[in-house]
Coordinates of C-alpha atoms and ligand atoms in Angstrom, one line a residue:
M1 CA -16.6 32.0 40.8
P2 CA -13.1 31.1 41.0
V3 CA -11.8 29.9 44.1
T4 CA -8.3 30.5 45.4
V5 CA -7.3 27.1 47.4
D6 CA -4.6 25.8 49.6
A7 CA -2.6 23.2 47.3
N8 CA -2.8 21.1 50.0
L9 CA -5.8 19.2 49.0
G10 CA -5.0 15.8 50.2
G11 CA -3.7 17.3 53.4
S12 CA -0.3 16.1 52.8
A13 CA 3.0 17.1 54.8
E14 CA 3.5 19.0 51.5
A15 CA 1.1 21.4 51.7
I16 CA 1.8 24.8 50.1
S17 CA -0.9 27.5 51.1
A18 CA -2.3 30.5 49.4
S19 CA 0.0 33.0 51.4
E20 CA 2.9 30.6 50.8
L21 CA 2.4 30.8 46.9
A22 CA 1.7 34.7 47.3
E23 CA 5.5 35.1 48.9
I24 CA 6.9 33.3 46.4
G25 CA 5.0 35.1 43.7
L26 CA 2.4 32.7 42.4
R27 CA -1.4 32.3 42.4
Y28 CA -3.2 29.2 41.8
E29 CA -7.3 29.2 41.6
V30 CA -9.9 26.3 40.8
D31 CA -12.8 27.0 38.8
G32 CA -14.6 23.8 38.5
A33 CA -12.5 21.8 35.6
I34 CA -10.3 24.9 34.9
A35 CA -7.2 25.5 37.4
T36 CA -5.2 28.6 36.6
I37 CA -1.6 29.3 37.7
T38 CA -1.0 33.0 37.7
L39 CA 3.1 34.0 37.6
D40 CA 2.4 36.9 40.2
R41 CA 5.7 39.0 40.8
P42 CA 5.0 41.7 38.0
D43 CA 7.4 44.2 39.6
K44 CA 10.3 41.6 38.5
R45 CA 8.6 40.7 35.4
N46 CA 7.6 37.2 37.1
A47 CA 11.3 36.2 37.4
Q48 CA 11.5 32.2 38.6
T49 CA 13.2 31.1 40.9
F50 CA 14.2 27.4 42.6
A51 CA 10.9 28.4 44.6
T52 CA 8.7 29.0 42.1
W53 CA 9.7 25.6 40.4
S54 CA 9.3 23.6 43.7
A55 CA 5.6 25.4 44.0
L56 CA 5.0 24.3 40.7
A57 CA 5.6 20.9 41.2
R58 CA 3.5 20.6 44.5
I59 CA 0.5 22.1 42.8
G60 CA 0.9 19.5 40.0
E61 CA 0.8 16.8 42.8
H62 CA -2.3 18.1 44.3
I63 CA -4.1 19.1 41.2
P64 CA -8.0 18.0 42.4
D65 CA -9.4 15.1 40.1
Q66 CA -12.0 17.4 38.7
V67 CA -9.6 19.7 36.8
R68 CA -9.3 19.2 33.1
I69 CA -7.6 22.4 31.9
V70 CA -4.6 24.2 33.4
V71 CA -3.8 27.5 32.1
V72 CA -0.2 29.0 32.9
K73 CA -0.5 32.9 32.6
G74 CA 1.6 35.8 33.9
E75 CA 0.6 39.2 35.8
G76 CA 2.0 42.4 34.3
P77 CA 3.5 43.3 31.5
S78 CA 5.4 40.1 30.9
F79 CA 4.4 36.3 31.0
S80 CA 7.8 36.1 32.7
A81 CA 11.5 37.5 32.1
G82 CA 13.0 33.8 33.0
I83 CA 15.2 32.8 36.0
D84 CA 15.8 35.3 38.9
L85 CA 19.0 37.1 37.6
R86 CA 20.0 37.2 41.4
M87 CA 21.1 33.6 40.7
F88 CA 24.0 34.8 38.7
T89 CA 25.3 36.7 41.5
P90 CA 27.6 35.9 44.6
E91 CA 24.8 36.5 47.4
G92 CA 22.1 34.6 44.9
V93 CA 18.7 34.7 46.0
P94 CA 18.1 34.9 49.9
G95 CA 17.5 31.0 51.1
Q96 CA 18.0 29.5 47.8
G97 CA 21.6 29.8 47.1
S98 CA 23.2 31.1 43.8
F99 CA 25.1 29.5 40.8
V100 CA 28.4 30.4 42.5
S101 CA 27.2 28.1 45.6
A102 CA 25.6 25.6 43.2
A103 CA 29.0 25.2 41.4
S104 CA 30.5 23.5 44.0
L105 CA 27.7 21.1 45.0
E106 CA 28.6 17.3 44.4
E107 CA 27.2 16.0 41.3
T108 CA 24.3 13.6 42.7
T109 CA 22.9 16.2 44.5
F110 CA 23.4 18.8 41.7
E111 CA 21.6 16.4 39.4
R112 CA 18.9 16.2 42.0
R113 CA 18.3 19.8 42.5
I114 CA 18.2 20.3 38.6
A115 CA 15.5 17.5 38.5
D116 CA 13.6 19.0 41.3
A117 CA 13.6 22.3 39.5
Q118 CA 12.2 20.3 36.1
R119 CA 9.2 18.5 38.1
G120 CA 7.7 21.7 38.4
F121 CA 7.4 21.8 34.3
L122 CA 7.1 17.6 33.6
W123 CA 3.6 17.2 34.9
L124 CA 1.9 20.0 32.5
R125 CA 2.2 17.2 30.2
R126 CA -0.3 14.7 32.2
P127 CA -2.3 13.1 29.6
D128 CA -5.4 13.8 31.7
I129 CA -5.2 17.6 31.4
V130 CA -4.8 20.0 28.6
S131 CA -2.0 22.7 29.7
I132 CA -2.5 26.2 28.0
A133 CA 0.1 28.6 28.4
A134 CA -1.6 32.1 27.7
V135 CA 1.4 34.2 26.7
H136 CA 1.9 37.9 26.5
G137 CA 5.0 40.2 26.6
H138 CA 8.3 38.7 27.6
A139 CA 8.6 35.0 27.5
I140 CA 12.5 34.6 28.3
G141 CA 14.4 31.4 29.2
A142 CA 12.7 29.9 32.1
G143 CA 9.5 31.7 30.7
F144 CA 9.9 30.4 27.2
Q145 CA 10.4 26.9 28.8
L146 CA 7.7 27.3 31.0
A147 CA 5.3 28.3 27.8
L148 CA 6.7 25.2 26.0
A149 CA 6.2 23.0 29.0
C150 CA 2.5 23.4 28.4
D151 CA 0.5 21.2 25.6
L152 CA -0.8 24.3 23.9
R153 CA 0.2 28.4 23.6
V154 CA -2.2 31.2 22.9
V155 CA -0.1 34.3 22.6
A156 CA -0.9 38.0 22.6
D157 CA 0.3 40.0 19.7
D158 CA 2.9 41.6 21.8
V159 CA 4.7 38.4 22.8
K160 CA 8.4 38.0 22.6
F161 CA 9.9 34.8 22.9
C162 CA 13.6 34.3 23.7
M163 CA 15.5 31.4 24.6
K164 CA 18.1 33.5 26.3
E165 CA 20.3 30.4 28.2
P166 CA 23.2 30.0 25.5
A167 CA 24.0 33.8 25.3
L168 CA 24.5 33.6 29.1
G169 CA 26.5 30.7 29.0
L170 CA 23.9 28.1 30.0
V171 CA 21.9 25.4 28.4
P172 CA 17.7 25.5 28.4
D173 CA 17.5 22.9 31.2
L174 CA 13.7 23.1 32.2
T175 CA 12.4 20.7 29.7
G176 CA 12.4 22.9 26.9
T177 CA 14.7 21.6 24.3
K178 CA 12.6 18.5 23.4
P179 CA 9.1 20.4 22.8
L180 CA 11.2 23.4 20.9
V181 CA 12.6 20.7 18.3
E182 CA 9.5 18.6 18.2
L183 CA 7.5 22.1 17.4
V184 CA 10.1 24.3 15.1
G185 CA 12.4 21.1 13.6
L186 CA 16.2 20.8 14.8
P187 CA 17.3 23.6 12.2
R188 CA 15.3 26.0 13.7
A189 CA 15.7 25.3 17.2
I190 CA 19.7 25.4 16.6
E191 CA 19.2 29.0 15.2
L192 CA 16.5 30.2 17.9
C193 CA 18.6 29.0 21.1
L194 CA 22.0 29.9 19.6
T195 CA 21.2 33.2 18.3
A196 CA 18.8 34.2 21.5
R197 CA 16.7 36.1 18.9
V198 CA 13.1 37.3 19.9
V199 CA 10.4 35.8 18.0
G200 CA 6.9 37.8 17.8
A201 CA 3.6 36.5 17.6
E202 CA 3.1 36.1 14.0
E203 CA 6.4 34.1 13.4
A204 CA 5.5 32.1 16.5
V205 CA 2.1 30.9 15.0
R206 CA 4.0 30.6 11.6
L207 CA 6.7 28.0 13.3
G208 CA 4.2 26.2 15.4
L209 CA 5.6 27.6 18.6
A210 CA 1.8 29.1 19.0
E211 CA -1.7 27.6 18.3
L212 CA -3.0 31.1 17.9
A213 CA -2.4 34.9 18.3
V214 CA -4.8 37.4 19.5
P215 CA -4.9 41.1 20.2
A216 CA -3.6 41.0 23.7
G217 CA -6.9 42.5 25.2
E218 CA -8.6 39.4 23.8
L219 CA -6.1 36.8 25.2
A220 CA -8.2 35.8 28.4
Q221 CA -11.1 35.3 26.4
A222 CA -9.6 33.4 23.4
V223 CA -8.0 31.3 26.4
Q224 CA -11.4 30.7 27.6
D225 CA -12.8 29.8 24.7
L226 CA -10.4 27.2 24.0
A227 CA -10.8 25.6 27.3
G228 CA -14.5 25.3 26.8
A229 CA -13.7 23.9 23.4
L230 CA -11.9 21.0 25.0
L231 CA -13.8 20.6 27.7
A232 CA -16.6 19.5 25.5
T233 CA -14.9 16.2 24.7
D234 CA -15.3 13.1 26.7
R235 CA -12.7 13.2 29.2
G236 CA -11.8 9.5 29.0
A237 CA -11.4 9.8 25.1
A238 CA -9.4 13.2 25.3
T239 CA -7.1 11.5 27.8
A240 CA -6.6 8.5 25.9
T241 CA -6.0 10.5 22.5
K242 CA -3.5 12.7 24.4
R243 CA -1.7 9.7 25.2
L244 CA -1.7 8.1 22.0
L245 CA -0.5 11.6 20.1
Q246 CA 2.4 12.0 22.7
G247 CA 3.7 8.4 22.1
A248 CA 3.0 8.7 18.5
L249 CA 6.7 10.3 17.3
G250 CA 8.3 7.9 19.7
R251 CA 6.7 4.4 18.3
S252 CA 7.1 3.2 14.3
L253 CA 4.0 2.9 12.5
E254 CA 3.0 -0.8 13.2
E255 CA 3.7 0.2 17.4
Q256 CA 1.6 3.0 16.9
A257 CA -1.3 1.0 15.2
I258 CA -1.2 -1.7 18.4
A259 CA -1.3 1.3 21.0
E260 CA -4.3 2.6 19.1
R261 CA -6.2 -0.6 19.0
R262 CA -5.6 -1.3 22.9
E263 CA -6.6 2.5 23.5
Q264 CA -9.7 1.8 21.2
I265 CA -10.7 -1.4 23.1
V266 CA -10.6 0.3 26.3
R267 CA -13.1 3.2 24.8
I268 CA -15.6 0.8 23.4
R269 CA -15.6 -1.5 26.4
T270 CA -16.5 1.5 28.5
L271 CA -18.8 3.3 26.4
F272 CA -20.5 0.1 25.1
A273 CA -20.3 -3.0 27.8
S274 CA -23.1 -4.1 29.2
G275 CA -23.5 -5.6 32.4
Ligands
CAA301 N1 15.4 38.4 37.5 C1 15.5 39.5 38.4 N2 14.8 40.9 37.9 C2 14.0 41.0 37.0 C3 14.4 40.1 35.7 C4 14.9 38.7 36.0 N3 15.1 37.6 35.2 N4 13.9 40.5 34.4 C5 13.5 41.9 35.1 N5 13.7 42.1 36.5 C6 13.3 43.5 37.0 C7 14.2 44.6 36.9 O1 15.4 44.3 37.5 C8 13.7 45.5 37.4 O2 13.6 45.5 39.1 P1 13.7 46.9 39.1 O3 12.5 47.9 39.3 O4 13.9 46.6 40.9 O5 15.2 47.5 38.8 C9 12.0 44.9 37.2 O6 12.3 43.8 37.0 C10 11.6 45.6 35.7 O7 12.6 45.3 34.8 P2 12.9 46.2 33.7 O8 12.9 47.7 34.1 O9 13.9 45.6 32.9 O10 11.7 45.8 32.6 P3 11.1 46.1 31.3 O11 10.0 45.8 31.1 O12 12.1 47.6 30.7 O13 12.0 45.0 30.6 C11 12.7 42.7 30.1 C12 11.9 43.6 30.8 C13 13.2 42.7 28.8 C14 12.1 41.4 30.3 C15 14.1 43.1 31.0 O14 13.5 43.2 32.0 C16 14.8 41.6 30.8 O15 15.7 41.8 29.8 N6 15.1 40.8 32.1 C17 16.3 40.2 32.0 C18 15.9 39.0 31.2 C19 16.9 37.6 31.1 O16 17.9 37.5 30.9 N7 16.3 36.5 31.7 C20 17.3 35.3 32.2 C21 16.7 34.2 31.1 S1 17.7 32.8 31.3 C22 17.0 31.6 31.8 O17 15.7 31.8 32.5 C23 17.9 30.8 32.6 C24 17.1 29.2 33.2 O18 16.4 28.8 32.6 C25 18.5 28.3 33.3

């Protein structure tokens, strides 16, 4: 039975309650080893704000130790229509400012503000968890980047990925550019971003943007099945292997071989050392 929990499990000053999350347009549930984060502002197509990103970061900081899988999904017809378009208006998002007000921020403050937003995305790559984006309908801009922030993407057959930022005069800055290039390669990433065209389910799987595409009605079950298969693997081995794989692209073959040896010594000692 999933339980909705306050994210203040450690009782820290950065507590965030279920009702606070609801106000921001998020739900957070923990069911054993699986945590589920739901973008829950369907009437606005799960548009995201700075409050969304700061809440995501705080959820990440307080994920209970037993959690091994984090599922990120969207309520309603879209996964997420990206950043709240009120940011482009002079009035902005109440309490959060606008791009107009941000434009006059001093450089360091401005950079810190974007870094704070990125914190909501970065933790999803932690080696000790596997994050799965369950994506249906539109995943635009920040929505596409949130899906890219996850380790794996399972998509419904109605999915529509679109990197809209350049078409709006911006760059994708929510940690999406690196995984995009790693997944589809530089030329395709340039083409997708600079045309802001829509990528559907079949192409997403073909390009490596998604591991699996299923009929929309089967998305939840497909994610649950994948989570079950992932949970069948020993946690220590899963964490060490993810860490190795994450580091592989940045290392030479010799460096990677050294990293493999080091991780394996820890595994074998953990499993077989007596006394
Ligand atoms: N921000 C705020 N409100 C949004 C929104 C957004 N990004 N997207 C949709 N909404 C609101 C609409 O204004 C509408 O509200 P009302 O009912 O109050 O009028 C409601 O959600 C439903 O929208 P639609 O009627 O348009 O729904 P649809 O299902 O026909 O279309 C859609 C869905 C294709 C996603 C369309 O809403 C759309 O194109 N949205 C804008 C997408 C966009 O350009 N996002 C910005 C991406 S760039 C980015 O994210 C920047 C960054 O990271 C820095």
